[in-house]
PDB file of C-alpha atoms in Angstrom:
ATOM      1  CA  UNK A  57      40.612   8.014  25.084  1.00 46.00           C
ATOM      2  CA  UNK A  58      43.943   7.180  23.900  1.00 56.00           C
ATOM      3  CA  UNK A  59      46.664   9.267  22.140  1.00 56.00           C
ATOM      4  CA  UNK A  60      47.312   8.335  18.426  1.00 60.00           C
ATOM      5  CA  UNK A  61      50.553   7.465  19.631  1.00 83.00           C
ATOM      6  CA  UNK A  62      50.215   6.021  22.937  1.00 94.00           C
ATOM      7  CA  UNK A  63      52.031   3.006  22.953  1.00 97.00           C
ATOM      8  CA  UNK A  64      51.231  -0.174  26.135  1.00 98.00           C
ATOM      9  CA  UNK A  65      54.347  -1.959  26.805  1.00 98.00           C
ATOM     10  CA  UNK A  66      53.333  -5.554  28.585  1.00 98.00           C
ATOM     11  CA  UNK A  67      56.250  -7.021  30.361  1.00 97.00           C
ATOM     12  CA  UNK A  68      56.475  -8.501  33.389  1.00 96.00           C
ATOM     13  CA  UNK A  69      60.223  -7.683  33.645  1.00 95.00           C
ATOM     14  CA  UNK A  70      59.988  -3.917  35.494  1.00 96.00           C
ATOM     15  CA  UNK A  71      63.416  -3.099  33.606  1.00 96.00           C
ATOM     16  CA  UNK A  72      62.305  -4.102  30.130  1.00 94.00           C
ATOM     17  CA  UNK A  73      58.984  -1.852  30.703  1.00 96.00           C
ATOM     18  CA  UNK A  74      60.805   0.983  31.877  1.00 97.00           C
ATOM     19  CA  UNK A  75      63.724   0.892  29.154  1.00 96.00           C
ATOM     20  CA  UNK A  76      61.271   0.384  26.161  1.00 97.00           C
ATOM     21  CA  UNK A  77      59.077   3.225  27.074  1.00 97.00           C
ATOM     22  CA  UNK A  78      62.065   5.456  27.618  1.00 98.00           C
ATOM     23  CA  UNK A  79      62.949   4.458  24.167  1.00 97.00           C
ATOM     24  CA  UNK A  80      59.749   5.004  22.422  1.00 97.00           C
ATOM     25  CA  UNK A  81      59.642   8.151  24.261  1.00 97.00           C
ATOM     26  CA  UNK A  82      62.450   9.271  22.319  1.00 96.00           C
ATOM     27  CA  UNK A  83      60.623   8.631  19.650  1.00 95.00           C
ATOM     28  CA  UNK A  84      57.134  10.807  20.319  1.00 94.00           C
ATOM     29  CA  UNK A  85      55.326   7.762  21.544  1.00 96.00           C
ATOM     30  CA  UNK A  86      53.373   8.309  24.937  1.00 96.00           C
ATOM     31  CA  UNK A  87      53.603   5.346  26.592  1.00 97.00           C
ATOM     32  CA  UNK A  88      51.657   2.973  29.194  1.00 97.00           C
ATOM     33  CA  UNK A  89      53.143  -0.040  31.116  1.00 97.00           C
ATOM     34  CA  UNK A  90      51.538  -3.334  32.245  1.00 97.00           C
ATOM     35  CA  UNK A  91      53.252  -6.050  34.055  1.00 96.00           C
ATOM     36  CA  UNK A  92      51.425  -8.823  33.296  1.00 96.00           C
ATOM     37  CA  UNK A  93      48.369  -9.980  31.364  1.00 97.00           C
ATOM     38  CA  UNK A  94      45.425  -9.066  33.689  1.00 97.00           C
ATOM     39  CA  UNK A  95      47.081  -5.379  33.735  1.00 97.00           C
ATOM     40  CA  UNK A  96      47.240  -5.001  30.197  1.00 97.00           C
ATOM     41  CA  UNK A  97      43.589  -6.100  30.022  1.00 97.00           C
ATOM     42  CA  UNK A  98      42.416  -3.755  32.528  1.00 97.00           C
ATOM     43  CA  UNK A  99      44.319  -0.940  30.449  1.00 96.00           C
ATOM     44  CA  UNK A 100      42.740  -2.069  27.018  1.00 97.00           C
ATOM     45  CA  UNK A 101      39.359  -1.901  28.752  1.00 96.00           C
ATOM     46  CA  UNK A 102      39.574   2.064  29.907  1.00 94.00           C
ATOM     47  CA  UNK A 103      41.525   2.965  26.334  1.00 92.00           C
ATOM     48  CA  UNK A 104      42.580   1.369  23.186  1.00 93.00           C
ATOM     49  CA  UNK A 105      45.943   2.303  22.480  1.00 95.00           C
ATOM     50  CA  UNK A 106      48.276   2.462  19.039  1.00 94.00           C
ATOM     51  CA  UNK A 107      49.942  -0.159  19.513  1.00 97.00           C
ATOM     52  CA  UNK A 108      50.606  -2.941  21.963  1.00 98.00           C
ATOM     53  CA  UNK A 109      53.888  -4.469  23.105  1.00 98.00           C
ATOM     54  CA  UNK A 110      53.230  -7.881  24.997  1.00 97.00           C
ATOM     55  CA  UNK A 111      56.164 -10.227  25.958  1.00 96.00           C
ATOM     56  CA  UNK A 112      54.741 -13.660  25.349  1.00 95.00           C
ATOM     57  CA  UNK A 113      55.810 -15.433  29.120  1.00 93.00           C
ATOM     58  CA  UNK A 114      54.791 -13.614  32.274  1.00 93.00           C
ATOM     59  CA  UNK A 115      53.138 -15.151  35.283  1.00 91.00           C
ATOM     60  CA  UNK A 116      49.349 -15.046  35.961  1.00 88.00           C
ATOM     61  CA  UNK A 117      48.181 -14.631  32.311  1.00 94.00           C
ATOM     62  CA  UNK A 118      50.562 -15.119  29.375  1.00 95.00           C
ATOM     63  CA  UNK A 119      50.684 -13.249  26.302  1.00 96.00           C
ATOM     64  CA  UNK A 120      48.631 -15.639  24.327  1.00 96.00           C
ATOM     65  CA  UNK A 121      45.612 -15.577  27.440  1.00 96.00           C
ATOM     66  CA  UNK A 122      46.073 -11.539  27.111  1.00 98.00           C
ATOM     67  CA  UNK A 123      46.269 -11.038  23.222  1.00 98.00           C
ATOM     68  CA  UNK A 124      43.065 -13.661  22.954  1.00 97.00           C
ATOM     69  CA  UNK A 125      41.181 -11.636  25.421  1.00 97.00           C
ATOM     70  CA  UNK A 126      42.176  -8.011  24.032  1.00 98.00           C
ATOM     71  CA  UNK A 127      40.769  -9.479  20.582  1.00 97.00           C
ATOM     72  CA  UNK A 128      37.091 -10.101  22.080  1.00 96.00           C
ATOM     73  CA  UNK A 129      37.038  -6.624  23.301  1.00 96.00           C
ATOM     74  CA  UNK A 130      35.148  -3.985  21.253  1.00 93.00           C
ATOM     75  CA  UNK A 131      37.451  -1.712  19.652  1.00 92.00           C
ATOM     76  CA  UNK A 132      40.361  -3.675  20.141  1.00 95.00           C
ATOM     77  CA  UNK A 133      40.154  -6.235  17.250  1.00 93.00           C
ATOM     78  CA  UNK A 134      42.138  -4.223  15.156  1.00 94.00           C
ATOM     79  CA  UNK A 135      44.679  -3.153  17.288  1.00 96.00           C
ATOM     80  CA  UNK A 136      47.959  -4.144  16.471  1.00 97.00           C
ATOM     81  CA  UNK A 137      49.575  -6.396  19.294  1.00 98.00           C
ATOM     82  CA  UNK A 138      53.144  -7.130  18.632  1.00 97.00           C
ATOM     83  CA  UNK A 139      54.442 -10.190  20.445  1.00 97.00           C
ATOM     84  CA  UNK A 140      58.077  -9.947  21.750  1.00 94.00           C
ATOM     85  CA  UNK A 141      59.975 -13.405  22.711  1.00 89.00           C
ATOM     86  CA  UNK A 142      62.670 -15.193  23.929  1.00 82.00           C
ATOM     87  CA  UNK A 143      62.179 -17.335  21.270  1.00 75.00           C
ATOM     88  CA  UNK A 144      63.674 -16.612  17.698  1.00 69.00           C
ATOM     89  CA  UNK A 145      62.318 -19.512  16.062  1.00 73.00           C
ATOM     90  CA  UNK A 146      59.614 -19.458  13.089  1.00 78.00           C
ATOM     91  CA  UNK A 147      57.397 -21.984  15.150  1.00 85.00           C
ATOM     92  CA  UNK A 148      57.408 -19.349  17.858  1.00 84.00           C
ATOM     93  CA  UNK A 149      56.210 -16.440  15.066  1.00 87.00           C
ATOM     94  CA  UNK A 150      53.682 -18.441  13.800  1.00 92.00           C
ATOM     95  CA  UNK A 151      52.092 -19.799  17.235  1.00 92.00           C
ATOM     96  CA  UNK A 152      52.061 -15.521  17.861  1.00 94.00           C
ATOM     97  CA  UNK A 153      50.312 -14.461  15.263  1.00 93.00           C
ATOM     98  CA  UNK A 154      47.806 -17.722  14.890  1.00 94.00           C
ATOM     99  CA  UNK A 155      46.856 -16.313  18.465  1.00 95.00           C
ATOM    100  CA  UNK A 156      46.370 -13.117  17.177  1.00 96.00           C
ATOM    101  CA  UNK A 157      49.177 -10.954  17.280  1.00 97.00           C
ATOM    102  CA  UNK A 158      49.782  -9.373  14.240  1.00 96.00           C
ATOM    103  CA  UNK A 159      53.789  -9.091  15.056  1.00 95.00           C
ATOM    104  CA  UNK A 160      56.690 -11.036  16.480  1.00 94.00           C
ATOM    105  CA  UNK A 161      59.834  -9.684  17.828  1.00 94.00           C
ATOM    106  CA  UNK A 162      62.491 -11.611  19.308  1.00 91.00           C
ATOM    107  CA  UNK A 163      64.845 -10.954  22.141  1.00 86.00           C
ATOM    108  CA  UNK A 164      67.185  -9.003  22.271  1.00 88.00           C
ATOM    109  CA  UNK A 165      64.642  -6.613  20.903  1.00 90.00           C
ATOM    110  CA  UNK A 166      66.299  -4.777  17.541  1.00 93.00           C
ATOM    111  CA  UNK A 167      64.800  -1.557  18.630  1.00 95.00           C
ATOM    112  CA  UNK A 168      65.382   0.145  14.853  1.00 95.00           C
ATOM    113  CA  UNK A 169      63.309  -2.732  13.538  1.00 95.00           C
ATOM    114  CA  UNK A 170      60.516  -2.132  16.180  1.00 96.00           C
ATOM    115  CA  UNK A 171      60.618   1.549  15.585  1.00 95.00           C
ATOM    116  CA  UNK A 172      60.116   1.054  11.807  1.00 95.00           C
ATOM    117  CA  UNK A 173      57.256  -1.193  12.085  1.00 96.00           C
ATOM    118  CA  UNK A 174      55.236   1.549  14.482  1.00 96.00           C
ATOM    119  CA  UNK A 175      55.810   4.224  12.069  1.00 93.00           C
ATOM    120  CA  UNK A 176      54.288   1.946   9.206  1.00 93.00           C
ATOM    121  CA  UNK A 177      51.178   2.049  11.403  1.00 89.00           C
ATOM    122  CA  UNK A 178      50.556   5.417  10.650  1.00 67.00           C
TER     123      UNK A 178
END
């Protein structure tokens, strides 16, 4: 089972993975890393974390394919899925959450932003 504060950072960029988690981390989070859709399906299947962390374009299965599938899974429907873009434009926020994300960051990620949001979840 997952940690209250495990945290599954989806990004098919290995740097972006590896520098988020360090900085949740830093924060208390425990964190897992997927690179790509499939992975972070996989991962959702053996434990539901806190929170997810999906970047919306990575090869194989996109955010959207990955957040749609995570939401069919039981005990994942609640899970909040924060989407994280290239793309800072409202059209972009709304296409996120209509798929079912419940939260869009852009890129460059504001960590301070991100880091307040998880601690609402509490």
């Amino acid at each position: 089972m997952a940690s209250a504060k495990q945290v599954l950072v989806v990004d098919d960029n290995v740097d972006v993975v590896e520098s988020l988690s360090a900085l949740l981390q830093c924060q208390g989070y425990e964190t897992a890393a997927a690179h790509n859709g499939y992975e972070a399906c996989d991962w959702v299947r053996e434990a539901v974390p806190k929170a997810i962390i999906m970047d919306l374009g990575m090869p194989w299965m996109d955010g959207f394919g990955a957040v749609r599938a995570i939401r069919r899974m039981p005990g994942a429907q609640a899970v909040p899925i924060i989407a994280l873009s290239g793309s800072a434009d409202r059209d972009s926020a709304k296409k996120a959450v209509a798929a079912g994300f419940t939260q869009h960051f852009s890129k460059p990620l504001n960590f301070d932003h991100l880091n307040q949001y998880l601690s609402s979840l509490n």
